[in-house]
Coordinates of C-alpha atoms in Angstrom, one line a residue:
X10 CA 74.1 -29.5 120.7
X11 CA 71.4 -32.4 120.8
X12 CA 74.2 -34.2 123.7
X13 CA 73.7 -31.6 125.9
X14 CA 71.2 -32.0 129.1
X15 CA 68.8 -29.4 129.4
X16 CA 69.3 -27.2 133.0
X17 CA 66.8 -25.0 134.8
X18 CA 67.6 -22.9 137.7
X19 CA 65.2 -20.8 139.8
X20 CA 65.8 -19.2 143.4
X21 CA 63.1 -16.7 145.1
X22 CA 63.3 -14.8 148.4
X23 CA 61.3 -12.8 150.4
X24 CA 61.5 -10.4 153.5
X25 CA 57.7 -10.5 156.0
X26 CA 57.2 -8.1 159.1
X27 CA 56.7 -8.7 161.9
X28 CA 57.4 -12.7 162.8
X29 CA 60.0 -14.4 164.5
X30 CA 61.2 -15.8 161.2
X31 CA 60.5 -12.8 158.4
X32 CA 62.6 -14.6 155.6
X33 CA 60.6 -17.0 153.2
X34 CA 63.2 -18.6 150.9
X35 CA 63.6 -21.6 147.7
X36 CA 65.8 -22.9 145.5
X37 CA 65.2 -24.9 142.5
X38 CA 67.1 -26.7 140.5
X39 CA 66.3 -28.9 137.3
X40 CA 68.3 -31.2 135.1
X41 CA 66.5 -32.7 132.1
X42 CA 68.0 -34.8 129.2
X43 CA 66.6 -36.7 126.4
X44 CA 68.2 -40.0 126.3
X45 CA 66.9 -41.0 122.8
X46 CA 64.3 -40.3 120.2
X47 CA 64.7 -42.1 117.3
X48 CA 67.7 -40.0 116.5
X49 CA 65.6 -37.5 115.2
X50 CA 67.5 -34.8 117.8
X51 CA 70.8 -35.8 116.1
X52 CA 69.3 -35.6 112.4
X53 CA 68.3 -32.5 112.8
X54 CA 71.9 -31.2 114.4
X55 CA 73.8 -32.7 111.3
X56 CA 70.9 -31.0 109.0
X57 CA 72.4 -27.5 111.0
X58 CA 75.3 -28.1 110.9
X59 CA 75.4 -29.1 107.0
X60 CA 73.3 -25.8 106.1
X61 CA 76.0 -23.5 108.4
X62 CA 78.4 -25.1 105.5
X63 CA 76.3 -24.5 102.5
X64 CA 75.7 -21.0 103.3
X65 CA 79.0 -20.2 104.2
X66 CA 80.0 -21.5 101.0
X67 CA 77.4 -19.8 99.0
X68 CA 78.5 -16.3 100.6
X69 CA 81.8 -17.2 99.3
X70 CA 80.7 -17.6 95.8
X71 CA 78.0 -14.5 96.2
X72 CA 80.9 -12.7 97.1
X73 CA 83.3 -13.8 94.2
X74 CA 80.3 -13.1 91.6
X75 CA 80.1 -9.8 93.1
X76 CA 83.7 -9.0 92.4
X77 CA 83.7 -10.7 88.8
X78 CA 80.8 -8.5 87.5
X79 CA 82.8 -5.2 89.1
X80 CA 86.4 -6.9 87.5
X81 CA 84.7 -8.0 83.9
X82 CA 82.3 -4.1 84.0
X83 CA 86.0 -2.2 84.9
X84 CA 87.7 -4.3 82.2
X85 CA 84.9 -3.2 80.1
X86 CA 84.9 0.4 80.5
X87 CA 88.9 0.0 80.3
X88 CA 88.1 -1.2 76.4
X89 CA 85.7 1.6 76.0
X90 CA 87.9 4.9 77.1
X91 CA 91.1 3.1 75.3
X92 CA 88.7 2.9 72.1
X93 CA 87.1 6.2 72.9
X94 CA 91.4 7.9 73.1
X95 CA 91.9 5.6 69.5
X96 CA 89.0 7.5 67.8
X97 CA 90.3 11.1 69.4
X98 CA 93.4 10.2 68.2
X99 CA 92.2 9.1 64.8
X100 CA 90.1 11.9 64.3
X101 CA 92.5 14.5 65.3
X102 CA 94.9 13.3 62.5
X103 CA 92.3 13.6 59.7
X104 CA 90.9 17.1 61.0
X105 CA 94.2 18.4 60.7
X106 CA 94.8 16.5 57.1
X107 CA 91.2 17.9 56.5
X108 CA 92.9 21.3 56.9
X109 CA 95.8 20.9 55.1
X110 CA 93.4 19.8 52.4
X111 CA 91.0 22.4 52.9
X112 CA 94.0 24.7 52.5
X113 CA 94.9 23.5 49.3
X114 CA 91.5 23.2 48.1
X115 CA 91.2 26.9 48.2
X116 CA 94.7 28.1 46.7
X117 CA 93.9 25.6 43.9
X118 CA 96.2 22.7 45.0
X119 CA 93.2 20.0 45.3
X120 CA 90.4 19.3 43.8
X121 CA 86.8 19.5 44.9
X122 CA 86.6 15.9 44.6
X123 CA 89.4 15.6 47.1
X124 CA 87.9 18.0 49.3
X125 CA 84.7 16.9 49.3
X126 CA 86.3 12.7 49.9
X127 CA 88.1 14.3 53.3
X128 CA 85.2 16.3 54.1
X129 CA 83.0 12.9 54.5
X130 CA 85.5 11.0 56.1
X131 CA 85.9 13.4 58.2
X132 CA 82.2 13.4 59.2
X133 CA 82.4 9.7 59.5
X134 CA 84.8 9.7 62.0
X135 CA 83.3 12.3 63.7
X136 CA 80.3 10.6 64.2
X137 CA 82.2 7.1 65.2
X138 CA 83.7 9.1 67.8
X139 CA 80.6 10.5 69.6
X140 CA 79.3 7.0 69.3
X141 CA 82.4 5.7 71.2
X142 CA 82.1 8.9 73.6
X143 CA 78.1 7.9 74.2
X144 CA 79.2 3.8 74.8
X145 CA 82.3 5.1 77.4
X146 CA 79.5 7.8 79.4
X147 CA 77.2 4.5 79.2
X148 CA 79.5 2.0 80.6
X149 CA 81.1 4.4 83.3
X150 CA 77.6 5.4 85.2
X151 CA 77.2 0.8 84.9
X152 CA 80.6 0.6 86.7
X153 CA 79.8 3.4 89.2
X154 CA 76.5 1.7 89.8
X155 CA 78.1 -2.1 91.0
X156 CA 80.7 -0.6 93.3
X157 CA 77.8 1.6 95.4
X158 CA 78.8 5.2 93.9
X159 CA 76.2 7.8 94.1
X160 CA 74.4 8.9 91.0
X161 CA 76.7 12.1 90.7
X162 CA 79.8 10.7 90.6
X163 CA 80.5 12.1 87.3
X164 CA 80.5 15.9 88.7
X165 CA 82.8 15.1 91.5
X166 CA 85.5 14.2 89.7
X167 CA 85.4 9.6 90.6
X168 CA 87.3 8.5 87.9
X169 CA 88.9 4.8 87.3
X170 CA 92.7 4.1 86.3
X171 CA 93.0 1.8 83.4
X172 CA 94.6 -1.2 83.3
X173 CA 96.3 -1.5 80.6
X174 CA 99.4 -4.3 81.3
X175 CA 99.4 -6.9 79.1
X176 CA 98.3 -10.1 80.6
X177 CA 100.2 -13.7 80.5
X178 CA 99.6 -15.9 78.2
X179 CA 99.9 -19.2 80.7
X180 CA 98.3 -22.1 80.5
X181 CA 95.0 -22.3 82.4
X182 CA 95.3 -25.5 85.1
X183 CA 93.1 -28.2 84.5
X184 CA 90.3 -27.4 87.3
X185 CA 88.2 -30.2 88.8
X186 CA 84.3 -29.9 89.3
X187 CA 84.3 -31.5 92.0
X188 CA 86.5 -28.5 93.8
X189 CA 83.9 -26.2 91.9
X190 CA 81.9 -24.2 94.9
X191 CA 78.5 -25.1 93.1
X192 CA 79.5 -28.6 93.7
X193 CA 79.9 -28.5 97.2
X194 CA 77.0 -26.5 97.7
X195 CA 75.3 -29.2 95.8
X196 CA 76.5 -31.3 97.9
X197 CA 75.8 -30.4 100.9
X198 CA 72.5 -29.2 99.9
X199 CA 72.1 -32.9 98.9
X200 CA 73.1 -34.2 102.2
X201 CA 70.8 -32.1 103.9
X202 CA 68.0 -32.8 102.5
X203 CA 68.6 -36.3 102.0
X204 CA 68.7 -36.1 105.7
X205 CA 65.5 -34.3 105.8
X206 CA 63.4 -37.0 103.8
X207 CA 64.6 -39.7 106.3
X208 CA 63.4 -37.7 109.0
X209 CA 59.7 -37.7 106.9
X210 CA 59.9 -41.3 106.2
X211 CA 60.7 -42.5 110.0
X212 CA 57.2 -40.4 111.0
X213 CA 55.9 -43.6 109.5
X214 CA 57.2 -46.1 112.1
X215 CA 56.5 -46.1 116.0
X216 CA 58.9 -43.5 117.9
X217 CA 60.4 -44.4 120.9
X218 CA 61.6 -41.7 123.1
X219 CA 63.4 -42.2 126.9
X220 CA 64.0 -39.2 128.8
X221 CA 65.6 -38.8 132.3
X222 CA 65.4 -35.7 134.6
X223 CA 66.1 -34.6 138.5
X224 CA 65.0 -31.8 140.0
X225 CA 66.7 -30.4 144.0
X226 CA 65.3 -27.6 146.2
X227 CA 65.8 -26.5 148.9
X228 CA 63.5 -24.4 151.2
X229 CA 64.0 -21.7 153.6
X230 CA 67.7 -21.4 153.1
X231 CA 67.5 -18.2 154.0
X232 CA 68.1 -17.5 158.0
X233 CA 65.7 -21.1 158.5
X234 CA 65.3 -23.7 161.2
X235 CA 67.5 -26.0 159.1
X236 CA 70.9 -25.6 157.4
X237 CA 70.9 -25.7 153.5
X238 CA 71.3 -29.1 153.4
X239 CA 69.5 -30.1 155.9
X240 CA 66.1 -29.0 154.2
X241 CA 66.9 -30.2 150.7
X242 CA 65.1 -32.5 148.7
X243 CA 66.2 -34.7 145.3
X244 CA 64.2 -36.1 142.8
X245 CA 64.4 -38.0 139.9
X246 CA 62.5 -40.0 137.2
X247 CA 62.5 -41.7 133.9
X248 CA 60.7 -42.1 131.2
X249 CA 60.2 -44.1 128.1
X250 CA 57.4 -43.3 126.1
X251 CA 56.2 -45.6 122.6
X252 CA 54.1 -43.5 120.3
X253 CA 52.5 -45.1 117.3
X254 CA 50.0 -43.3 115.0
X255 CA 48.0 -46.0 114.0
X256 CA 45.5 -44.1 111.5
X257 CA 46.3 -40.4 109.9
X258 CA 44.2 -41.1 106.7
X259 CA 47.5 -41.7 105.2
X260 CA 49.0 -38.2 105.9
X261 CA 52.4 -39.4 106.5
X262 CA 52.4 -41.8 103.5
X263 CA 51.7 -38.6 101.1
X264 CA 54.2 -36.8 103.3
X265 CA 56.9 -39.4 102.6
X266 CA 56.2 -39.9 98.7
X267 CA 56.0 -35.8 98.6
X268 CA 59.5 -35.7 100.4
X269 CA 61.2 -38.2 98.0
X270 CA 59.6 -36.7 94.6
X271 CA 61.3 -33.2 95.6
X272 CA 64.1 -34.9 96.9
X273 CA 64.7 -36.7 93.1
X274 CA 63.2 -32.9 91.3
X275 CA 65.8 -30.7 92.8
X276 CA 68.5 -33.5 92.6
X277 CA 68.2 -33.8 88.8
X278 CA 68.3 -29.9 88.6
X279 CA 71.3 -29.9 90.7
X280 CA 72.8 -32.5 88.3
X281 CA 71.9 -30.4 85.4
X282 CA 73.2 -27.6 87.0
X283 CA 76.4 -29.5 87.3
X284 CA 76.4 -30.5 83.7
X285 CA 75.9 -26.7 82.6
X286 CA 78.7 -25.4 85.2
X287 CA 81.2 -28.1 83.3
X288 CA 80.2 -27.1 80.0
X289 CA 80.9 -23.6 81.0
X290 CA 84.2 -24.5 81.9
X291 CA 85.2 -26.6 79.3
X292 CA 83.5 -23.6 76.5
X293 CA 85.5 -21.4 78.4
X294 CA 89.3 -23.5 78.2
X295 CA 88.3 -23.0 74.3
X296 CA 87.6 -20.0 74.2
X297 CA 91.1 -18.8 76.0
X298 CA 93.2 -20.4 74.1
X299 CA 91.6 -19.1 70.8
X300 CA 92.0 -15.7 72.6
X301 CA 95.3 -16.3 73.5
X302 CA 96.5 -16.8 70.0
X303 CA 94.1 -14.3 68.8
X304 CA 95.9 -11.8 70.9
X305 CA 99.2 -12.7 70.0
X306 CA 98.4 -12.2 66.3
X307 CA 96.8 -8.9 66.4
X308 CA 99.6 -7.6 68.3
X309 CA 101.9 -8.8 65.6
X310 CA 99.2 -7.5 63.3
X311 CA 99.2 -3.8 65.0
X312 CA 103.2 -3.4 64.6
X313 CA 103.0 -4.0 61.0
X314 CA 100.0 -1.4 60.5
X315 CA 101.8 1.3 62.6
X316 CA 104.9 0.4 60.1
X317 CA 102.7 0.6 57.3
X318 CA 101.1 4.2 58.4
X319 CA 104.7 5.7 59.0
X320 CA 105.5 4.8 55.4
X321 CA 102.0 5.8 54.3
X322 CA 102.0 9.5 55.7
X323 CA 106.0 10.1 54.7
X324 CA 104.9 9.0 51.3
X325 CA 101.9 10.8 51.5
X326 CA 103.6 13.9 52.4
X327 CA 105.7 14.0 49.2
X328 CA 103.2 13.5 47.5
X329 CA 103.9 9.7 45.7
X330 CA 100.7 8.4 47.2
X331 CA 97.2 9.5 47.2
X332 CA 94.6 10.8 50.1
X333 CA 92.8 7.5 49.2
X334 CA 95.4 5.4 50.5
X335 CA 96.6 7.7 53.5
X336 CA 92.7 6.8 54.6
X337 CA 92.8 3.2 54.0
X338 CA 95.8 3.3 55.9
X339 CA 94.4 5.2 59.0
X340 CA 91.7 3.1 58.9
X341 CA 93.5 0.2 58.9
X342 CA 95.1 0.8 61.9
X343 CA 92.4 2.0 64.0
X344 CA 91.0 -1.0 63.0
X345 CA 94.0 -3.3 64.9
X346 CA 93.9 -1.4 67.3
X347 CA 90.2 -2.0 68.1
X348 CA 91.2 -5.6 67.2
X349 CA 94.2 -5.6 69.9
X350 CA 92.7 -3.7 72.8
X351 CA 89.9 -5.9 72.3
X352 CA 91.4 -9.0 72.0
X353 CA 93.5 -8.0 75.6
X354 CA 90.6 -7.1 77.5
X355 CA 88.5 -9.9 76.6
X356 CA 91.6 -12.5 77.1
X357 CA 91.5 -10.4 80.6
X358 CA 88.1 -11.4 81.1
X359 CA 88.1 -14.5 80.7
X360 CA 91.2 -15.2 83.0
X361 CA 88.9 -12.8 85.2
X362 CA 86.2 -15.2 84.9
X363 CA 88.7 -18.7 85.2
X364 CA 89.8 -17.8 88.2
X365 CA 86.4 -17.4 89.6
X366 CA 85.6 -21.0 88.6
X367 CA 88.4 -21.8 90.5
X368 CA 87.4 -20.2 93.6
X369 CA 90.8 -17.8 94.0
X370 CA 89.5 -14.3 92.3
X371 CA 89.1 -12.8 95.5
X372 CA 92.9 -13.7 96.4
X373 CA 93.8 -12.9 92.6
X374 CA 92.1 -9.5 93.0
X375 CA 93.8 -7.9 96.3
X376 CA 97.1 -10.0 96.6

């Protein structure tokens, strides 16, 4: 603290033979305090004490970005295996069809044409599938890399457990900037350096300084002639001290001009900072509730597809309707749900990504 006097204590003692009197001994004490200078001593403790806040705010928010690139990467490779299951799923349905076909094909119960249709759908799906399998082995080693696993985690067995709960569809509440971390690390960094300039401006002007300090020894305390009091001696003394630079070739002028130019330079890029961080926010209230309602239709839209497939494959089976349409059906479906599962994880996401704005995801995350 810049109130606090500055204390120095030293003590020596020594043992001589021979002599009446072998101990030499001394005690020194000194007490020193710096009354005033220009309040440059108190500047510079606010300047401390504003940066201890910034950073401690700014490992907050490192901290909470950390966690949302792990959260929106897991919710990621979540979409990925669920996608990757969909095409096993998918393509296990038409390799069996493809047999039953294959089966026909050869007794003379289906064309070649037919054969030949399953046959390349069948490819098709097959190389959708190692696609998806290639994008899931892709994303996995990405989410194994941000949480610190080793390289071989795939051989010992690490795996992740989906999360697959539907999230509420609530209304996001209305956040205010100025509670926004970048905002009071601008803030503060503002402050600071606002601060900081003053401190280059006042070099300009004659600094006065006053200083006050008292120093008590004591000698021979140690077995002497006299008690410890008795010997003792107290000082003190003043000082007040005028300091004017009266030519630096106008070194502190440039100083001064410099200090204000970078003062208005990073202010303006902390305000357009600002202005990008709200239009973030605001993009991102937009884009919610279109994902909200994007999500509630594709769910309504996956229930009538999986309707529409159980009537498709019965029909299909007694033969009213043809492979054509069995396809178009299964396709249909895998296409909701791609549609749903990503709709949910990207409505996840962005709830992910809200609540980091609001400066709770690391309370949202292991309450």
């Amino acid at each position: 603290s810049p109130t606090f006097p500055e204390t120095r204590t030293a003590a020596d003692g020594s043992l001589i033979f021979p002599g009446i009197n072998p101990w030499t001994s001394g005690l020194t004490a000194q007490l020193s305090e710096n009354l005033f200078d220009n309040g440059l001593s108190i500047d510079r403790y606010k300047i401390a004490n504003l940066r201890e806040e910034q950073a401690t705010v700014q490992a907050l928010d490192n901290r909470d970005q950390v966690f949302l690139e792990i959260g929106q990467r897991f919710y990621q490779y979540s979409l990925d295996r669920k996608l990757l299951a969909l095409q096993e799923d998918q393509f296990g349905i038409l390799k069996k069809q493809f047999g039953i076909v294959s089966e026909g094909y050869q007794q003379g119960l289906r064309t070649r044409k037919d054969y030949l249709r399953f046959r390349s759908e069948l490819n098709r799906f097959e190389i959708e599938y190692l696609r998806a399998k290639n994008t899931l082995q892709v994303s996995r080693q990405e989410l194994l890399r941000l949480v610190g696993a080793p390289a071989d985690s795939t051989a010992s067995g690490l795996d992740f457990a989906l999360d697959e709960k539907e999230p509420k569809l609530e209304k996001l509440a209305p956040l205010n900037l100025e509670n926004h971390r970048q905002f009071k690390i601008t803030s503060l960094n503002t402050a600071a350096q606002a601060i900081e300039t003053r401190i280059v401006r006042r070099r300009r002007w004659p600094e006065l300084s006053l200083t006050l300090g008292a120093t008590y020894s004591a000698n021979d305390y140690i077995n002497g002639a006299f008690g410890f009091t008795e010997g003792d001696t107290l000082n003190w003394n003043a000082g007040l001290v005028l300091t004017y630079n009266i030519l630096d070739w106008g070194i502190r002028a440039r100083d001064a001009e410099s200090a204000a130019l970078t003062e208005s330079i990073t202010g303006n890029a902390r305000t357009e900072q600002l202005l990008r961080t709200g239009e973030e926010i605001t993009r991102l209230r937009l884009d919610y509730d279109q994902l909200a309602e994007n999500f509630r239709l594709n769910r309504e839209l996956l229930d009538l597809e999986n309707t529409n497939l159980a009537a498709i494959t019965r029909d299909y089976r007694q033969g009213q309707v043809q492979y054509l349409d069995y396809i178009t059906s299964l396709r249909d479906l895998a296409s909701a749900r791609s549609q749903y599962y990503s709709t949910l994880y990207d409505l996840k996401k962005s709830q992910l990504t809200y609540r980091f704005h609001q400066g709770t995801l690391y309370e949202a995350i292991f309450d």
